[in-house]
Short mmCIF file of C-alpha atoms in Angstrom, two decimals:
data_model
loop_
_atom_site.label_atom_id
_atom_site.label_comp_id
_atom_site.label_asym_id
_atom_site.label_seq_id
_atom_site.Cartn_x
_atom_site.Cartn_y
_atom_site.Cartn_z
CA MET A 1 -0.35 49.01 80.72
CA ILE A 2 1.02 52.40 80.57
CA GLU A 3 -1.72 54.64 80.09
CA LEU A 4 -1.10 57.45 77.50
CA PRO A 5 -2.79 60.97 79.14
CA ASP A 6 -2.87 63.02 76.19
CA ARG A 7 -2.74 63.48 71.99
CA ALA A 8 1.23 63.90 72.43
CA ALA A 9 1.60 60.91 74.27
CA ARG A 10 -0.93 58.92 72.00
CA GLU A 11 1.30 59.60 68.80
CA ARG A 12 3.32 56.23 70.23
CA LEU A 13 -0.05 54.27 69.07
CA ALA A 14 0.30 55.66 65.37
CA PRO A 15 2.49 52.96 64.13
CA LEU A 16 0.25 50.15 65.73
CA LEU A 17 -3.00 51.49 64.50
CA GLY A 18 -2.18 52.19 60.52
CA ALA A 19 -4.32 54.57 58.70
CA SER A 20 -8.10 54.06 60.22
CA ARG A 21 -10.77 56.71 59.68
CA ASP A 22 -12.71 55.71 61.95
CA ILE A 23 -13.78 58.62 63.85
CA LEU A 24 -14.21 56.71 67.21
CA LEU A 25 -10.42 55.38 67.34
CA THR A 26 -9.07 58.94 66.03
CA ALA A 27 -11.22 60.61 68.28
CA CYS A 28 -9.37 58.90 71.25
CA LEU A 29 -5.83 58.75 69.46
CA GLN A 30 -5.85 62.80 69.03
CA GLY A 31 -7.31 63.62 72.71
CA TYR A 32 -10.32 64.52 72.20
CA ALA A 33 -12.36 61.45 74.26
CA GLY A 34 -11.75 58.02 76.15
CA ARG A 35 -8.52 56.77 77.53
CA ALA A 36 -5.61 54.79 75.66
CA ALA A 37 -2.75 52.66 76.70
CA ILE A 38 0.26 50.89 75.35
CA SER A 39 1.63 47.54 76.72
CA GLN A 40 5.34 47.65 78.26
CA SER A 41 6.87 46.28 75.28
CA GLY A 42 4.99 48.74 72.89
CA ARG A 43 3.63 45.92 70.67
CA SER A 44 0.07 45.91 71.71
CA ALA A 45 -2.46 48.74 72.62
CA ALA A 46 -5.98 49.39 73.54
CA LEU A 47 -8.11 52.51 73.36
CA LEU A 48 -11.32 53.13 74.61
CA THR A 49 -14.07 55.79 73.52
CA GLY A 50 -17.01 55.44 75.26
CA ASP A 51 -18.45 52.01 74.77
CA PHE A 52 -16.10 51.06 72.11
CA ALA A 53 -12.72 49.62 72.62
CA PHE A 54 -9.87 49.05 69.84
CA LEU A 55 -7.36 46.81 69.80
CA ALA A 56 -4.19 46.76 67.88
CA GLY A 57 -0.77 44.74 67.61
CA ASP A 58 -0.13 41.65 69.20
CA PRO A 59 -2.62 40.09 71.38
CA ASP A 60 -1.82 40.70 75.15
CA ILE A 61 -4.34 39.37 78.03
CA ALA A 62 -2.77 42.83 80.25
CA ALA A 63 -4.47 45.08 77.40
CA LEU A 64 -8.06 43.62 78.05
CA ARG A 65 -7.57 43.50 81.56
CA TRP A 66 -6.92 46.98 81.15
CA LEU A 67 -10.13 47.41 79.42
CA SER A 68 -12.26 45.17 82.02
CA GLU A 69 -11.00 47.27 84.79
CA ASN A 70 -11.78 50.82 83.15
CA LYS A 71 -15.17 50.04 81.51
CA PRO A 72 -16.80 47.69 83.77
CA GLY A 73 -20.18 47.96 82.00
CA LEU A 74 -21.18 47.15 78.22
CA LEU A 75 -17.97 47.23 75.95
CA ILE A 76 -17.94 46.41 72.26
CA ILE A 77 -14.51 45.35 71.25
CA SER A 78 -13.32 45.21 67.70
CA GLY A 79 -9.91 43.76 66.64
CA ALA A 80 -8.56 40.65 64.77
CA SER A 81 -9.38 37.08 65.64
CA GLY A 82 -6.70 36.52 67.93
CA TRP A 83 -7.57 39.70 70.01
CA LEU A 84 -11.59 38.63 70.21
CA SER A 85 -10.82 34.75 71.20
CA LEU A 86 -8.86 36.17 73.97
CA ALA A 87 -11.41 38.66 74.80
CA GLN A 88 -13.48 35.38 75.13
CA SER A 89 -11.72 33.35 77.79
CA MET A 90 -11.43 36.50 80.08
CA GLY A 91 -14.61 35.25 82.58
CA ARG A 92 -16.79 38.34 81.77
CA ALA A 93 -20.26 37.60 80.19
CA TRP A 94 -19.58 38.26 76.41
CA GLU A 95 -21.76 37.82 73.35
CA LYS A 96 -20.74 37.62 69.75
CA SER A 97 -22.04 39.94 67.15
CA ILE A 98 -22.15 41.52 63.68
CA ARG A 99 -21.30 45.36 63.03
CA TYR A 100 -21.64 47.06 59.35
CA ALA A 101 -19.01 49.26 58.39
CA PHE A 102 -19.25 52.18 55.99
CA ASP A 103 -17.50 54.42 53.93
CA THR A 104 -18.43 58.27 53.39
CA PRO A 105 -19.46 59.07 49.55
CA GLU A 106 -16.92 61.58 47.55
CA SER A 107 -20.12 63.70 47.34
CA TRP A 108 -23.79 63.77 48.84
CA ASP A 109 -26.98 63.76 47.28
CA ILE A 110 -28.15 67.28 48.51
CA ALA A 111 -31.32 67.00 47.04
CA ARG A 112 -32.26 63.50 48.48
CA LEU A 113 -31.06 64.65 52.18
CA THR A 114 -33.23 67.85 51.89
CA ALA A 115 -36.18 65.89 51.02
CA LEU A 116 -35.70 63.64 53.59
CA THR A 117 -35.70 66.40 56.29
CA GLN A 118 -38.56 67.44 54.53
CA ALA A 119 -40.94 64.05 55.23
CA LEU A 120 -42.11 64.44 58.22
CA PRO A 121 -45.26 63.82 59.42
CA ALA A 122 -47.50 66.60 60.47
CA GLY A 123 -46.44 67.58 64.25
CA PHE A 124 -43.06 66.78 63.95
CA THR A 125 -40.44 69.91 63.65
CA LEU A 126 -36.44 69.99 63.52
CA HIS A 127 -34.28 71.92 65.68
CA PRO A 128 -30.49 72.38 65.68
CA MET A 129 -29.12 71.21 69.22
CA ASP A 130 -29.01 73.82 71.57
CA GLY A 131 -28.14 73.72 75.45
CA ALA A 132 -31.36 73.47 76.55
CA LEU A 133 -32.23 70.38 74.15
CA TYR A 134 -28.87 69.05 75.19
CA ALA A 135 -29.75 69.21 78.39
CA ARG A 136 -33.51 67.57 78.13
CA CYS A 137 -32.08 64.89 76.09
CA ARG A 138 -29.64 64.58 78.50
CA GLN A 139 -32.39 63.20 80.79
CA VAL A 140 -33.59 60.61 78.95
CA GLN A 141 -31.67 57.59 78.97
CA GLN A 142 -32.70 56.28 75.46
CA LEU A 143 -31.48 59.61 74.15
CA SER A 144 -28.27 60.78 76.32
CA ASP A 145 -26.04 58.84 73.60
CA LEU A 146 -27.01 62.30 71.61
CA CYS A 147 -25.13 64.17 73.93
CA GLY A 148 -21.88 62.83 73.27
CA CYS A 149 -19.86 59.91 74.53
CA ASP A 150 -18.41 61.62 77.71
CA GLY A 151 -21.35 63.78 78.05
CA ASP A 152 -19.24 67.26 78.15
CA GLU A 153 -21.53 70.00 77.29
CA ALA A 154 -18.70 72.57 76.79
CA ALA A 155 -16.88 69.94 74.68
CA PHE A 156 -19.37 69.20 72.67
CA PHE A 157 -20.92 72.56 71.39
CA ALA A 158 -16.73 73.25 70.73
CA HIS A 159 -16.20 70.37 68.44
CA GLY A 160 -19.95 68.34 68.09
CA LEU A 161 -23.22 69.36 66.60
CA GLY A 162 -26.49 67.76 66.36
CA VAL A 163 -30.44 67.84 65.37
CA VAL A 164 -33.45 67.00 67.48
CA ALA A 165 -36.80 66.06 66.60
CA LEU A 166 -39.96 67.42 68.63
CA HIS A 167 -43.23 66.01 68.48
CA GLY A 168 -45.15 69.14 69.62
CA GLN A 169 -43.19 70.00 72.57
CA GLY A 170 -41.47 66.73 73.26
CA LEU A 171 -38.79 65.18 72.59
CA ALA A 172 -39.23 62.13 69.73
CA GLY A 173 -35.37 61.67 68.68
CA GLY A 174 -32.07 62.72 67.01
CA ALA A 175 -29.37 62.39 65.30
CA SER A 176 -25.80 64.33 66.98
CA ALA A 177 -21.85 63.31 67.28
CA TYR A 178 -21.31 60.51 69.75
CA ALA A 179 -17.71 61.31 69.16
CA TRP A 180 -15.55 63.89 66.77
CA ASP A 181 -11.80 64.40 65.77
CA ASP A 182 -9.90 67.01 64.00
CA ALA A 183 -12.22 66.69 60.48
CA GLY A 184 -15.39 65.27 61.55
CA ILE A 185 -17.94 63.46 63.97
CA GLU A 186 -19.35 59.93 64.45
CA VAL A 187 -23.02 60.12 63.85
CA GLU A 188 -25.20 59.00 66.50
CA ILE A 189 -29.24 58.47 65.68
CA ASP A 190 -31.68 57.52 68.37
CA THR A 191 -35.31 57.21 68.18
CA LEU A 192 -38.03 57.29 71.29
CA PRO A 193 -40.08 54.20 70.69
CA PRO A 194 -43.51 55.84 70.21
CA PHE A 195 -42.12 57.78 67.10
CA ARG A 196 -40.41 54.99 65.06
CA ARG A 197 -41.14 54.03 61.63
CA GLN A 198 -42.19 57.53 60.79
CA GLY A 199 -38.98 58.90 59.35
CA VAL A 200 -37.84 60.69 62.34
CA ALA A 201 -34.36 58.95 62.22
CA ALA A 202 -34.10 59.69 58.36
CA ALA A 203 -34.88 62.78 59.04
CA CYS A 204 -32.31 63.83 61.51
CA GLY A 205 -29.75 62.03 60.07
CA ALA A 206 -30.38 63.86 56.96
CA ALA A 207 -30.20 67.20 58.60
CA LEU A 208 -27.05 66.31 60.61
CA ILE A 209 -25.16 65.65 57.52
CA LEU A 210 -26.22 68.53 55.67
CA ARG A 211 -24.96 70.57 59.01
CA CYS A 212 -21.92 69.18 58.65
CA LEU A 213 -21.68 69.94 55.18
CA ALA A 214 -22.33 73.31 55.74
CA ALA A 215 -19.61 73.36 58.35
CA HIS A 216 -16.97 71.17 56.34
CA ARG A 217 -17.26 68.20 58.96
CA ARG A 218 -16.60 64.81 57.71
CA VAL A 219 -19.37 62.43 58.79
CA HIS A 220 -18.39 58.62 59.97
CA TRP A 221 -21.36 56.37 60.79
CA ASP A 222 -20.87 52.77 61.78
CA ALA A 223 -24.24 50.39 62.34
CA ALA A 224 -24.91 48.33 64.63
CA ASN A 225 -27.49 45.96 63.08
CA PRO A 226 -29.43 45.65 59.65
CA ILE A 227 -32.07 48.07 60.48
CA SER A 228 -29.28 50.92 60.87
CA ALA A 229 -27.51 49.56 57.71
CA ARG A 230 -30.51 50.05 56.17
CA LEU A 231 -30.73 53.70 57.17
CA ALA A 232 -27.11 54.37 56.58
CA GLU A 233 -27.45 53.24 52.96
CA ARG A 234 -30.38 55.40 52.48
CA LEU A 235 -28.62 58.48 54.05
CA GLY A 236 -26.10 58.02 50.83
CA PHE A 237 -23.37 56.31 53.16
CA LEU A 238 -21.56 53.15 50.97
CA PRO A 239 -21.38 49.76 52.56
CA ARG A 240 -17.99 48.39 53.32
CA GLY A 241 -19.01 45.16 54.73
CA GLU A 242 -19.46 43.22 58.04
CA TYR A 243 -17.18 42.55 60.77
CA ALA A 244 -17.04 40.71 64.02
CA VAL A 245 -17.22 41.79 67.73
CA ILE A 246 -17.08 41.17 70.88
CA GLU A 247 -19.80 42.82 73.37
CA TRP A 248 -18.86 42.53 77.22
CA ARG A 249 -21.59 42.94 79.58
#
């Protein structure tokens, strides 16, 4: 595999990737995050953004080996069935799971989003992500993904944005940019266990969408489970359907 170090080099991948609007993919393609490589033949590609990998073109064992070498931990692999079958044969521990794709609506229900931000119980407050809150989230494993997939604070505040919920003075959860491209962000929402089922995720997600609209940023979200999918629909995202992935452990 030939690694492509920057945006200019990654333009070679465009014919293999088509017109995807998945920000996890375009963030890598546009050089904002992750790593990318193309096969010697030019007919296979692998892109890695955070925990997510995208495969395109002809299934090629070399692309999967490249991913395995560059991401030893959790790796969520998306691709056509031929790629997924090949990934299952690689020798790494794996499990198959279903994710839920969503489209962004042409227009958002601003009144509904605003109401969700105001529906938190007493004791909770919402705050725009700033440097101090970023540092606090980064120190809590369950909230560290709110700091972006690469953990680059300068890049986060140059291109991303977020909202954090506090309960009193303590962290409760948040919504932020896991990744970003030229036009928008990929949403990450996390809530600490003691504060779940109290509207924190919905309030933070709604506040983040409102911030993105004010900044003229597109919002994209892909759900990992039915609970996350229901939250996406509650916020106004439009279901596109289920798809299968392989999770390498």
